[in-house]
Amino acid sequence: MTEEKEVVTENNGQENNDKENDTEELTDLESGIIRQVEYYFGDLNLPRDKFLREQVKLDDGWVPLEVLTRFNRLARLSTDIDIIANAINKSTTGLLEVSDDNKKVRRNPEMAIPEMNEERRKELTSRTVYAKGFPKDAALDDILKYFKQFEEVENIIMRRYLDKQTKKRLFKGSIFATFKTKEQAEKFLGTKDLKYNDADLLILWQDNYMQQKQEEYAVKKDKKDKKHKEKEKKEKKDDFKLPTGTVLHFNQGHDKMTREDVKEALTPLGADIAYIDFKVGESEGWVRLAKENSAKEIGEKIIDGKIKIGESEVVFRILEAEEETTYLEKTVEEMAKRRKNQKQFKHNNKGKNFKGKQSRKRKQDQSDDAPPAKVKADNS
């Protein structure tokens, strides 16, 4: 059997007060039993209670009272079948029938079970109210007693949350109350200064409450997304912030000149090279130094702005102002793109034993300090 939900019908039995048998006073126990069993077979629970629906199909709608005594909330009231049967027989709503031997109960066959579809859900929502302000240690029976002063309430759902420490579902202090009719719900909402044990109650239509929560969620999500983007932007800026005054441009090299040749020419001058942006056969290249404002110092050591590399007099000059800013911004953009591609690759190949060209990449290509594509790094 599936675990029983802790929601019940509040039925004050006012519909047929003109009947002769309603002169008999009901005890609190009998009222509680009637309320609970009528909830089980009522319009709200029965259409969605899979276990009870299966029981109803077995014997022309009849369900043994012994089966119902296994349900938690009824069992708390009583497990005595005779007491339960006698109480149900005093109900004045006409919803339930008790068998001649007082061993079984069923929903009145003349009362069709409503189909739970979208139209039905909307109709239920139209007469459901949200109420907040109940003490978090309040019991369902306490709240049911409070609602007896109002017109007929079909159902009360205590809203709960999972406490991470105790692993228990605790009461939030708010409920959804479904009234018998929309007019009764409107009357409740029109009641001024509602209180529970001197505490003010906040009441809204369920639809209005849900819309309000959706709007609050959207605002929180926007703030969270904005904060995440700002953090991501800051991380990118911090990760790829490059020192200025560090870029040397060179050209007029020979066709077979390599990055290693350029490095060997600059190292004796004390150049701490972070990266050489150059490929064999290209007409120009860039050297990015590691230390802030170190390009000027190296530039002063290059006689007439030229260094002999192989058979060529390679011309060097310092990138300054806007020219350097443009180059560094482009470099940062390429580095960020490379980082993103690497993360995406790792995500797509997570858990895979990937081998091939990726595992044979040059060591210097695996540094975040080098831009992607055709440009290769020299981190030595």
mmCIF file of C-alpha atoms in Angstrom:
data_model
loop_
_atom_site.group_PDB
_atom_site.id
_atom_site.type_symbol
_atom_site.label_atom_id
_atom_site.label_comp_id
_atom_site.label_asym_id
_atom_site.label_seq_id
_atom_site.Cartn_x
_atom_site.Cartn_y
_atom_site.Cartn_z
ATOM 1 C CA MET A 1 0.000 0.000 0.000
ATOM 2 C CA THR A 2 1.278 3.457 -0.771
ATOM 3 C CA GLU A 3 1.834 5.813 2.126
ATOM 4 C CA GLU A 4 -1.231 7.840 2.979
ATOM 5 C CA LYS A 5 -1.043 11.602 2.399
ATOM 6 C CA GLU A 6 -1.695 13.805 5.410
ATOM 7 C CA VAL A 7 -4.534 15.813 3.944
ATOM 8 C CA VAL A 8 -8.137 15.528 4.998
ATOM 9 C CA THR A 9 -11.578 16.800 4.201
ATOM 10 C CA GLU A 10 -13.181 19.239 6.542
ATOM 11 C CA ASN A 11 -16.914 18.575 6.219
ATOM 12 C CA ASN A 12 -19.152 20.143 8.781
ATOM 13 C CA GLY A 13 -22.232 18.188 7.673
ATOM 14 C CA GLN A 14 -24.393 21.265 7.220
ATOM 15 C CA GLU A 15 -26.058 20.232 3.951
ATOM 16 C CA ASN A 16 -28.823 18.121 5.392
ATOM 17 C CA ASN A 17 -29.431 19.593 8.825
ATOM 18 C CA ASP A 18 -33.154 19.299 8.157
ATOM 19 C CA LYS A 19 -32.943 15.506 8.295
ATOM 20 C CA GLU A 20 -34.525 13.852 11.303
ATOM 21 C CA ASN A 21 -31.449 11.859 12.324
ATOM 22 C CA ASP A 22 -29.194 14.939 12.683
ATOM 23 C CA THR A 23 -30.666 15.611 16.112
ATOM 24 C CA GLU A 24 -28.263 13.027 17.524
ATOM 25 C CA GLU A 25 -25.175 14.759 18.922
ATOM 26 C CA LEU A 26 -21.884 13.630 17.375
ATOM 27 C CA THR A 27 -18.849 13.089 19.546
ATOM 28 C CA ASP A 28 -15.486 14.557 18.523
ATOM 29 C CA LEU A 29 -14.312 11.043 17.671
ATOM 30 C CA GLU A 30 -17.325 10.353 15.447
ATOM 31 C CA SER A 31 -16.927 13.721 13.670
ATOM 32 C CA GLY A 32 -13.266 12.960 13.100
ATOM 33 C CA ILE A 33 -13.977 9.494 11.674
ATOM 34 C CA ILE A 34 -16.693 10.802 9.339
ATOM 35 C CA ARG A 35 -14.477 13.616 8.147
ATOM 36 C CA GLN A 36 -11.558 11.282 7.459
ATOM 37 C CA VAL A 37 -13.444 8.512 5.661
ATOM 38 C CA GLU A 38 -15.387 11.042 3.584
ATOM 39 C CA TYR A 39 -12.056 12.521 2.580
ATOM 40 C CA TYR A 40 -10.842 9.097 1.394
ATOM 41 C CA PHE A 41 -13.923 8.663 -0.825
ATOM 42 C CA GLY A 42 -14.357 12.348 -1.670
ATOM 43 C CA ASP A 43 -14.015 14.165 -4.977
ATOM 44 C CA LEU A 44 -10.489 15.369 -4.205
ATOM 45 C CA ASN A 45 -8.793 12.210 -2.997
ATOM 46 C CA LEU A 46 -10.469 9.257 -4.708
ATOM 47 C CA PRO A 47 -9.663 10.266 -8.333
ATOM 48 C CA ARG A 48 -5.933 10.386 -7.529
ATOM 49 C CA ASP A 49 -5.640 7.660 -4.869
ATOM 50 C CA LYS A 50 -4.367 4.711 -6.912
ATOM 51 C CA PHE A 51 -4.544 2.183 -4.090
ATOM 52 C CA LEU A 52 -8.104 3.047 -3.073
ATOM 53 C CA ARG A 53 -9.266 3.155 -6.700
ATOM 54 C CA GLU A 54 -8.006 -0.409 -7.111
ATOM 55 C CA GLN A 55 -9.865 -1.499 -3.964
ATOM 56 C CA VAL A 56 -13.075 0.112 -5.213
ATOM 57 C CA LYS A 57 -12.952 -2.002 -8.388
ATOM 58 C CA LEU A 58 -12.846 -5.337 -6.520
ATOM 59 C CA ASP A 59 -16.339 -5.552 -5.021
ATOM 60 C CA ASP A 60 -18.842 -3.241 -6.670
ATOM 61 C CA GLY A 61 -17.324 -0.227 -4.896
ATOM 62 C CA TRP A 62 -17.294 -1.826 -1.438
ATOM 63 C CA VAL A 63 -14.076 -1.530 0.572
ATOM 64 C CA PRO A 64 -13.588 -3.524 3.814
ATOM 65 C CA LEU A 65 -13.287 -1.226 6.828
ATOM 66 C CA GLU A 66 -10.388 -3.403 7.924
ATOM 67 C CA VAL A 67 -8.447 -2.089 4.889
ATOM 68 C CA LEU A 68 -9.183 1.500 5.847
ATOM 69 C CA THR A 69 -7.864 0.957 9.393
ATOM 70 C CA ARG A 70 -4.405 0.556 7.838
ATOM 71 C CA PHE A 71 -4.530 4.191 6.756
ATOM 72 C CA ASN A 72 -2.496 6.307 9.157
ATOM 73 C CA ARG A 73 -4.872 9.114 10.035
ATOM 74 C CA LEU A 74 -7.934 6.914 10.490
ATOM 75 C CA ALA A 75 -5.870 4.480 12.579
ATOM 76 C CA ARG A 76 -4.932 7.341 14.903
ATOM 77 C CA LEU A 77 -8.636 7.928 15.506
ATOM 78 C CA SER A 78 -9.713 4.305 15.837
ATOM 79 C CA THR A 79 -9.092 0.805 14.502
ATOM 80 C CA ASP A 80 -12.335 -0.568 15.937
ATOM 81 C CA ILE A 81 -14.501 -1.491 12.932
ATOM 82 C CA ASP A 82 -17.783 -1.247 14.887
ATOM 83 C CA ILE A 83 -16.969 2.280 16.127
ATOM 84 C CA ILE A 84 -16.010 3.369 12.606
ATOM 85 C CA ALA A 85 -19.164 1.866 11.039
ATOM 86 C CA ASN A 86 -21.471 3.420 13.650
ATOM 87 C CA ALA A 87 -19.871 6.826 13.104
ATOM 88 C CA ILE A 88 -20.236 6.656 9.300
ATOM 89 C CA ASN A 89 -23.889 5.667 9.687
ATOM 90 C CA LYS A 90 -24.442 9.037 11.406
ATOM 91 C CA SER A 91 -23.123 11.021 8.440
ATOM 92 C CA THR A 92 -25.697 13.306 6.845
ATOM 93 C CA THR A 93 -23.905 14.133 3.561
ATOM 94 C CA GLY A 94 -25.128 11.073 1.650
ATOM 95 C CA LEU A 95 -21.609 10.451 0.287
ATOM 96 C CA LEU A 96 -21.067 7.053 1.963
ATOM 97 C CA GLU A 97 -22.965 3.777 2.327
ATOM 98 C CA VAL A 98 -22.249 1.133 4.966
ATOM 99 C CA SER A 99 -22.942 -2.543 4.241
ATOM 100 C CA ASP A 100 -25.678 -4.378 6.180
ATOM 101 C CA ASP A 101 -23.085 -6.258 8.242
ATOM 102 C CA ASN A 102 -21.233 -3.033 9.103
ATOM 103 C CA LYS A 103 -17.994 -4.473 7.679
ATOM 104 C CA LYS A 104 -17.705 -2.481 4.426
ATOM 105 C CA VAL A 105 -18.124 1.049 3.107
ATOM 106 C CA ARG A 106 -18.450 2.540 -0.365
ATOM 107 C CA ARG A 107 -19.057 5.837 -2.120
ATOM 108 C CA ASN A 108 -22.695 6.371 -3.058
ATOM 109 C CA PRO A 109 -22.991 4.870 -6.589
ATOM 110 C CA GLU A 110 -25.229 7.771 -7.615
ATOM 111 C CA MET A 111 -22.366 10.222 -7.011
ATOM 112 C CA ALA A 112 -20.079 9.880 -10.019
ATOM 113 C CA ILE A 113 -16.351 10.191 -9.440
ATOM 114 C CA PRO A 114 -15.112 13.323 -11.220
ATOM 115 C CA GLU A 115 -12.369 12.874 -13.798
ATOM 116 C CA MET A 116 -9.081 14.561 -12.842
ATOM 117 C CA ASN A 117 -8.274 16.544 -15.977
ATOM 118 C CA GLU A 118 -6.997 20.052 -16.704
ATOM 119 C CA GLU A 119 -10.490 21.541 -16.544
ATOM 120 C CA ARG A 120 -11.035 19.887 -13.160
ATOM 121 C CA ARG A 121 -7.703 21.160 -11.825
ATOM 122 C CA LYS A 122 -8.551 24.712 -12.856
ATOM 123 C CA GLU A 123 -11.955 24.432 -11.189
ATOM 124 C CA LEU A 124 -10.346 23.230 -7.936
ATOM 125 C CA THR A 125 -7.778 26.021 -8.046
ATOM 126 C CA SER A 126 -10.552 28.596 -8.496
ATOM 127 C CA ARG A 127 -11.844 27.773 -5.004
ATOM 128 C CA THR A 128 -8.522 27.165 -3.251
ATOM 129 C CA VAL A 129 -7.007 29.695 -0.875
ATOM 130 C CA TYR A 130 -3.453 30.129 0.412
ATOM 131 C CA ALA A 131 -3.141 31.034 4.094
ATOM 132 C CA LYS A 132 0.057 31.761 6.033
ATOM 133 C CA GLY A 133 0.709 32.539 9.693
ATOM 134 C CA PHE A 134 0.064 29.271 11.497
ATOM 135 C CA PRO A 135 2.619 28.169 14.120
ATOM 136 C CA LYS A 136 5.123 25.711 12.692
ATOM 137 C CA ASP A 137 4.334 23.215 15.453
ATOM 138 C CA ALA A 138 0.592 23.284 14.677
ATOM 139 C CA ALA A 139 -1.117 19.939 14.028
ATOM 140 C CA LEU A 140 -3.567 19.290 11.225
ATOM 141 C CA ASP A 141 -6.381 18.707 13.707
ATOM 142 C CA ASP A 142 -5.754 22.131 15.243
ATOM 143 C CA ILE A 143 -6.051 23.802 11.845
ATOM 144 C CA LEU A 144 -9.201 21.804 11.031
ATOM 145 C CA LYS A 145 -10.795 23.008 14.259
ATOM 146 C CA TYR A 146 -9.937 26.589 13.322
ATOM 147 C CA PHE A 147 -11.658 26.257 9.928
ATOM 148 C CA LYS A 148 -14.876 24.915 11.475
ATOM 149 C CA GLN A 149 -15.935 28.525 12.062
ATOM 150 C CA PHE A 150 -16.047 29.083 8.290
ATOM 151 C CA GLU A 151 -18.211 27.536 5.604
ATOM 152 C CA GLU A 152 -17.450 24.061 4.389
ATOM 153 C CA VAL A 153 -13.815 23.309 3.562
ATOM 154 C CA GLU A 154 -13.288 20.189 1.455
ATOM 155 C CA ASN A 155 -9.550 19.845 1.833
ATOM 156 C CA ILE A 156 -6.571 21.259 3.692
ATOM 157 C CA ILE A 157 -2.988 20.677 2.614
ATOM 158 C CA MET A 158 -0.262 21.564 5.084
ATOM 159 C CA ARG A 159 2.726 22.819 3.116
ATOM 160 C CA ARG A 160 5.974 21.177 4.181
ATOM 161 C CA TYR A 161 9.698 21.293 3.436
ATOM 162 C CA LEU A 162 12.511 18.802 3.937
ATOM 163 C CA ASP A 163 14.787 19.778 6.821
ATOM 164 C CA LYS A 164 18.376 18.948 5.818
ATOM 165 C CA GLN A 165 19.516 18.295 9.379
ATOM 166 C CA THR A 166 16.692 16.097 10.670
ATOM 167 C CA LYS A 167 15.747 14.677 7.236
ATOM 168 C CA LYS A 168 12.116 15.223 8.250
ATOM 169 C CA ARG A 169 9.344 17.067 6.423
ATOM 170 C CA LEU A 170 8.420 20.033 8.611
ATOM 171 C CA PHE A 171 5.400 22.334 8.454
ATOM 172 C CA LYS A 172 6.079 25.719 6.811
ATOM 173 C CA GLY A 173 3.286 27.504 8.643
ATOM 174 C CA SER A 174 1.144 27.849 5.511
ATOM 175 C CA ILE A 175 -1.662 25.844 3.933
ATOM 176 C CA PHE A 176 -3.859 25.463 0.873
ATOM 177 C CA ALA A 177 -7.549 25.262 1.763
ATOM 178 C CA THR A 178 -10.073 24.146 -0.871
ATOM 179 C CA PHE A 179 -13.632 25.257 -0.172
ATOM 180 C CA LYS A 180 -16.781 23.500 -1.337
ATOM 181 C CA THR A 181 -17.680 26.402 -3.626
ATOM 182 C CA LYS A 182 -15.921 29.452 -5.035
ATOM 183 C CA GLU A 183 -18.452 31.694 -3.286
ATOM 184 C CA GLN A 184 -17.472 30.223 0.089
ATOM 185 C CA ALA A 185 -13.806 30.797 -0.699
ATOM 186 C CA GLU A 186 -14.569 34.416 -1.673
ATOM 187 C CA LYS A 187 -16.401 34.912 1.606
ATOM 188 C CA PHE A 188 -13.385 33.612 3.520
ATOM 189 C CA LEU A 189 -11.048 35.928 1.600
ATOM 190 C CA GLY A 190 -13.363 38.825 2.381
ATOM 191 C CA THR A 191 -13.068 38.265 6.125
ATOM 192 C CA LYS A 192 -11.107 41.110 7.707
ATOM 193 C CA ASP A 193 -8.340 40.817 10.299
ATOM 194 C CA LEU A 194 -8.125 37.037 10.284
ATOM 195 C CA LYS A 195 -6.055 35.687 13.154
ATOM 196 C CA TYR A 196 -4.905 32.349 14.474
ATOM 197 C CA ASN A 197 -4.079 32.421 18.182
ATOM 198 C CA ASP A 198 -3.648 36.220 17.985
ATOM 199 C CA ALA A 199 -1.279 35.920 14.993
ATOM 200 C CA ASP A 200 -2.325 37.677 11.771
ATOM 201 C CA LEU A 201 -2.999 35.446 8.771
ATOM 202 C CA LEU A 202 -1.962 36.331 5.240
ATOM 203 C CA ILE A 203 -4.552 35.035 2.768
ATOM 204 C CA LEU A 204 -4.518 34.982 -1.040
ATOM 205 C CA TRP A 205 -6.072 33.079 -3.884
ATOM 206 C CA GLN A 206 -3.865 30.095 -4.695
ATOM 207 C CA ASP A 207 -3.451 31.391 -8.264
ATOM 208 C CA ASN A 208 -2.282 34.793 -7.012
ATOM 209 C CA TYR A 209 0.150 33.168 -4.599
ATOM 210 C CA MET A 210 1.620 30.927 -7.310
ATOM 211 C CA GLN A 211 1.992 33.888 -9.681
ATOM 212 C CA GLN A 212 3.683 35.892 -6.933
ATOM 213 C CA LYS A 213 6.141 33.061 -6.239
ATOM 214 C CA GLN A 214 6.905 32.689 -9.950
ATOM 215 C CA GLU A 215 7.669 36.400 -10.192
ATOM 216 C CA GLU A 216 9.894 36.215 -7.100
ATOM 217 C CA TYR A 217 11.663 33.190 -8.550
ATOM 218 C CA ALA A 218 12.209 34.998 -11.853
ATOM 219 C CA VAL A 219 13.731 38.009 -10.043
ATOM 220 C CA LYS A 220 16.009 35.743 -7.989
ATOM 221 C CA LYS A 221 17.031 33.833 -11.094
ATOM 222 C CA ASP A 222 17.847 37.066 -12.934
ATOM 223 C CA LYS A 223 19.948 38.265 -9.993
ATOM 224 C CA LYS A 224 21.686 34.906 -9.756
ATOM 225 C CA ASP A 225 22.378 34.824 -13.496
ATOM 226 C CA LYS A 226 23.663 38.397 -13.423
ATOM 227 C CA LYS A 227 25.890 37.641 -10.443
ATOM 228 C CA HIS A 228 27.187 34.517 -12.153
ATOM 229 C CA LYS A 229 27.960 36.431 -15.361
ATOM 230 C CA GLU A 230 29.730 39.183 -13.438
ATOM 231 C CA LYS A 231 31.758 36.602 -11.533
ATOM 232 C CA GLU A 232 32.593 34.774 -14.760
ATOM 233 C CA LYS A 233 33.568 38.054 -16.405
ATOM 234 C CA LYS A 234 35.779 38.990 -13.449
ATOM 235 C CA GLU A 235 37.411 35.553 -13.424
ATOM 236 C CA LYS A 236 38.164 35.840 -17.132
ATOM 237 C CA LYS A 237 39.564 39.310 -16.618
ATOM 238 C CA ASP A 238 41.696 38.166 -13.693
ATOM 239 C CA ASP A 239 42.803 34.970 -15.440
ATOM 240 C CA PHE A 240 43.899 36.709 -18.615
ATOM 241 C CA LYS A 241 45.111 40.058 -17.343
ATOM 242 C CA LEU A 242 48.381 40.620 -19.194
ATOM 243 C CA PRO A 243 51.157 43.018 -18.148
ATOM 244 C CA THR A 244 51.639 46.096 -20.330
ATOM 245 C CA GLY A 245 54.804 47.493 -21.791
ATOM 246 C CA THR A 246 55.827 43.967 -22.781
ATOM 247 C CA VAL A 247 55.331 43.559 -26.540
ATOM 248 C CA LEU A 248 58.054 43.666 -29.207
ATOM 249 C CA HIS A 249 57.192 43.518 -32.897
ATOM 250 C CA PHE A 250 59.685 42.110 -35.407
ATOM 251 C CA ASN A 251 59.926 41.636 -39.211
ATOM 252 C CA GLN A 252 62.365 41.144 -42.130
ATOM 253 C CA GLY A 253 63.450 37.693 -40.954
ATOM 254 C CA HIS A 254 64.552 34.952 -43.327
ATOM 255 C CA ASP A 255 62.178 32.293 -44.667
ATOM 256 C CA LYS A 256 63.440 29.529 -42.386
ATOM 257 C CA MET A 257 63.580 31.537 -39.176
ATOM 258 C CA THR A 258 61.847 29.840 -36.241
ATOM 259 C CA ARG A 259 60.552 30.914 -32.856
ATOM 260 C CA GLU A 260 63.496 29.147 -31.289
ATOM 261 C CA ASP A 261 65.844 31.353 -33.346
ATOM 262 C CA VAL A 262 64.133 34.480 -32.067
ATOM 263 C CA LYS A 263 64.286 33.215 -28.509
ATOM 264 C CA GLU A 264 68.010 32.445 -28.747
ATOM 265 C CA ALA A 265 68.656 35.961 -30.035
ATOM 266 C CA LEU A 266 66.727 37.721 -27.221
ATOM 267 C CA THR A 267 67.625 35.555 -24.223
ATOM 268 C CA PRO A 268 71.215 36.876 -23.926
ATOM 269 C CA LEU A 269 69.735 40.387 -23.594
ATOM 270 C CA GLY A 270 67.909 39.276 -20.442
ATOM 271 C CA ALA A 271 64.493 38.864 -22.047
ATOM 272 C CA ASP A 272 62.022 36.855 -19.926
ATOM 273 C CA ILE A 273 59.822 35.580 -22.751
ATOM 274 C CA ALA A 274 56.211 34.612 -22.058
ATOM 275 C CA TYR A 275 55.202 33.916 -25.607
ATOM 276 C CA ILE A 276 56.396 34.237 -29.224
ATOM 277 C CA ASP A 277 53.623 34.788 -31.757
ATOM 278 C CA PHE A 278 55.242 33.609 -34.953
ATOM 279 C CA LYS A 279 55.281 30.764 -37.450
ATOM 280 C CA VAL A 280 57.986 29.765 -39.968
ATOM 281 C CA GLY A 281 57.491 31.575 -43.278
ATOM 282 C CA GLU A 282 55.419 34.458 -41.854
ATOM 283 C CA SER A 283 56.582 38.002 -42.595
ATOM 284 C CA GLU A 284 56.218 39.371 -39.077
ATOM 285 C CA GLY A 285 55.832 38.284 -35.466
ATOM 286 C CA TRP A 286 55.459 39.454 -31.860
ATOM 287 C CA VAL A 287 57.328 38.705 -28.674
ATOM 288 C CA ARG A 288 55.417 39.095 -25.401
ATOM 289 C CA LEU A 289 57.585 39.445 -22.311
ATOM 290 C CA ALA A 290 56.574 38.282 -18.847
ATOM 291 C CA LYS A 291 57.496 41.306 -16.753
ATOM 292 C CA GLU A 292 55.618 44.625 -16.689
ATOM 293 C CA ASN A 293 57.331 47.405 -18.710
ATOM 294 C CA SER A 294 60.278 45.171 -19.597
ATOM 295 C CA ALA A 295 60.058 45.812 -23.371
ATOM 296 C CA LYS A 296 61.712 49.233 -23.031
ATOM 297 C CA GLU A 297 64.711 47.759 -21.225
ATOM 298 C CA ILE A 298 65.212 45.062 -23.865
ATOM 299 C CA GLY A 299 64.598 47.539 -26.687
ATOM 300 C CA GLU A 300 67.439 49.747 -25.411
ATOM 301 C CA LYS A 301 69.817 46.801 -25.669
ATOM 302 C CA ILE A 302 68.987 46.171 -29.330
ATOM 303 C CA ILE A 303 71.486 48.250 -31.327
ATOM 304 C CA ASP A 304 69.775 50.339 -34.002
ATOM 305 C CA GLY A 305 66.634 48.217 -33.420
ATOM 306 C CA LYS A 306 68.145 45.255 -35.268
ATOM 307 C CA ILE A 307 69.382 41.784 -34.317
ATOM 308 C CA LYS A 308 71.203 39.492 -36.706
ATOM 309 C CA ILE A 309 69.416 36.173 -36.853
ATOM 310 C CA GLY A 310 70.958 33.805 -39.359
ATOM 311 C CA GLU A 311 71.652 35.828 -42.519
ATOM 312 C CA SER A 312 68.982 38.442 -41.772
ATOM 313 C CA GLU A 313 68.968 41.734 -39.899
ATOM 314 C CA VAL A 314 65.669 41.367 -38.064
ATOM 315 C CA VAL A 315 64.053 44.683 -37.149
ATOM 316 C CA PHE A 316 62.520 45.024 -33.662
ATOM 317 C CA ARG A 317 60.355 47.793 -32.244
ATOM 318 C CA ILE A 318 58.273 48.286 -29.103
ATOM 319 C CA LEU A 319 54.477 48.321 -29.362
ATOM 320 C CA GLU A 320 53.118 51.293 -27.428
ATOM 321 C CA ALA A 321 49.869 52.962 -26.455
ATOM 322 C CA GLU A 322 46.814 52.003 -28.543
ATOM 323 C CA GLU A 323 48.790 49.612 -30.748
ATOM 324 C CA GLU A 324 49.853 47.532 -27.752
ATOM 325 C CA THR A 325 46.375 47.717 -26.163
ATOM 326 C CA THR A 326 44.765 46.391 -29.352
ATOM 327 C CA TYR A 327 47.249 43.524 -29.585
ATOM 328 C CA LEU A 328 46.862 42.524 -25.906
ATOM 329 C CA GLU A 329 43.039 42.663 -26.079
ATOM 330 C CA LYS A 330 43.071 40.385 -29.098
ATOM 331 C CA THR A 331 45.453 38.032 -27.296
ATOM 332 C CA VAL A 332 43.213 37.906 -24.198
ATOM 333 C CA GLU A 333 40.176 37.189 -26.385
ATOM 334 C CA GLU A 334 41.961 34.286 -28.070
ATOM 335 C CA MET A 335 43.164 32.936 -24.720
ATOM 336 C CA ALA A 336 39.612 33.021 -23.305
ATOM 337 C CA LYS A 337 38.335 31.234 -26.381
ATOM 338 C CA ARG A 338 40.996 28.570 -25.940
ATOM 339 C CA ARG A 339 40.043 28.073 -22.293
ATOM 340 C CA LYS A 340 36.386 27.686 -23.255
ATOM 341 C CA ASN A 341 37.217 25.155 -25.993
ATOM 342 C CA GLN A 342 39.352 23.136 -23.588
ATOM 343 C CA LYS A 343 36.566 23.050 -20.971
ATOM 344 C CA GLN A 344 34.035 22.007 -23.602
ATOM 345 C CA PHE A 345 36.354 19.277 -24.855
ATOM 346 C CA LYS A 346 36.856 17.907 -21.333
ATOM 347 C CA HIS A 347 33.093 17.985 -20.711
ATOM 348 C CA ASN A 348 32.290 16.179 -23.983
ATOM 349 C CA ASN A 349 34.936 13.523 -23.374
ATOM 350 C CA LYS A 350 34.426 13.040 -19.651
ATOM 351 C CA GLY A 351 34.832 9.392 -18.750
ATOM 352 C CA LYS A 352 36.292 8.490 -22.147
ATOM 353 C CA ASN A 353 39.731 6.965 -22.582
ATOM 354 C CA PHE A 354 40.643 9.484 -25.286
ATOM 355 C CA LYS A 355 43.877 9.003 -27.220
ATOM 356 C CA GLY A 356 45.290 10.504 -30.370
ATOM 357 C CA LYS A 357 46.525 13.892 -31.469
ATOM 358 C CA GLN A 358 45.290 15.560 -28.288
ATOM 359 C CA SER A 359 47.644 13.448 -26.149
ATOM 360 C CA ARG A 360 50.596 14.303 -28.371
ATOM 361 C CA LYS A 361 50.210 18.082 -28.183
ATOM 362 C CA ARG A 362 53.312 20.047 -27.420
ATOM 363 C CA LYS A 363 53.787 20.888 -23.802
ATOM 364 C CA GLN A 364 53.632 24.617 -24.430
ATOM 365 C CA ASP A 365 50.157 24.334 -26.003
ATOM 366 C CA GLN A 366 48.677 23.321 -22.641
ATOM 367 C CA SER A 367 49.317 26.644 -20.976
ATOM 368 C CA ASP A 368 46.472 29.150 -20.588
ATOM 369 C CA ASP A 369 49.052 31.819 -21.331
ATOM 370 C CA ALA A 370 49.004 30.999 -25.071
ATOM 371 C CA PRO A 371 46.309 31.913 -27.616
ATOM 372 C CA PRO A 372 44.668 29.232 -29.773
ATOM 373 C CA ALA A 373 44.558 28.388 -33.464
ATOM 374 C CA LYS A 374 47.744 28.567 -35.529
ATOM 375 C CA VAL A 375 49.725 30.524 -32.918
ATOM 376 C CA LYS A 376 51.858 28.334 -30.656
ATOM 377 C CA ALA A 377 53.422 29.148 -27.324
ATOM 378 C CA ASP A 378 56.941 29.041 -26.024
ATOM 379 C CA ASN A 379 56.810 28.905 -22.246
ATOM 380 C CA SER A 380 60.401 27.976 -21.573
#
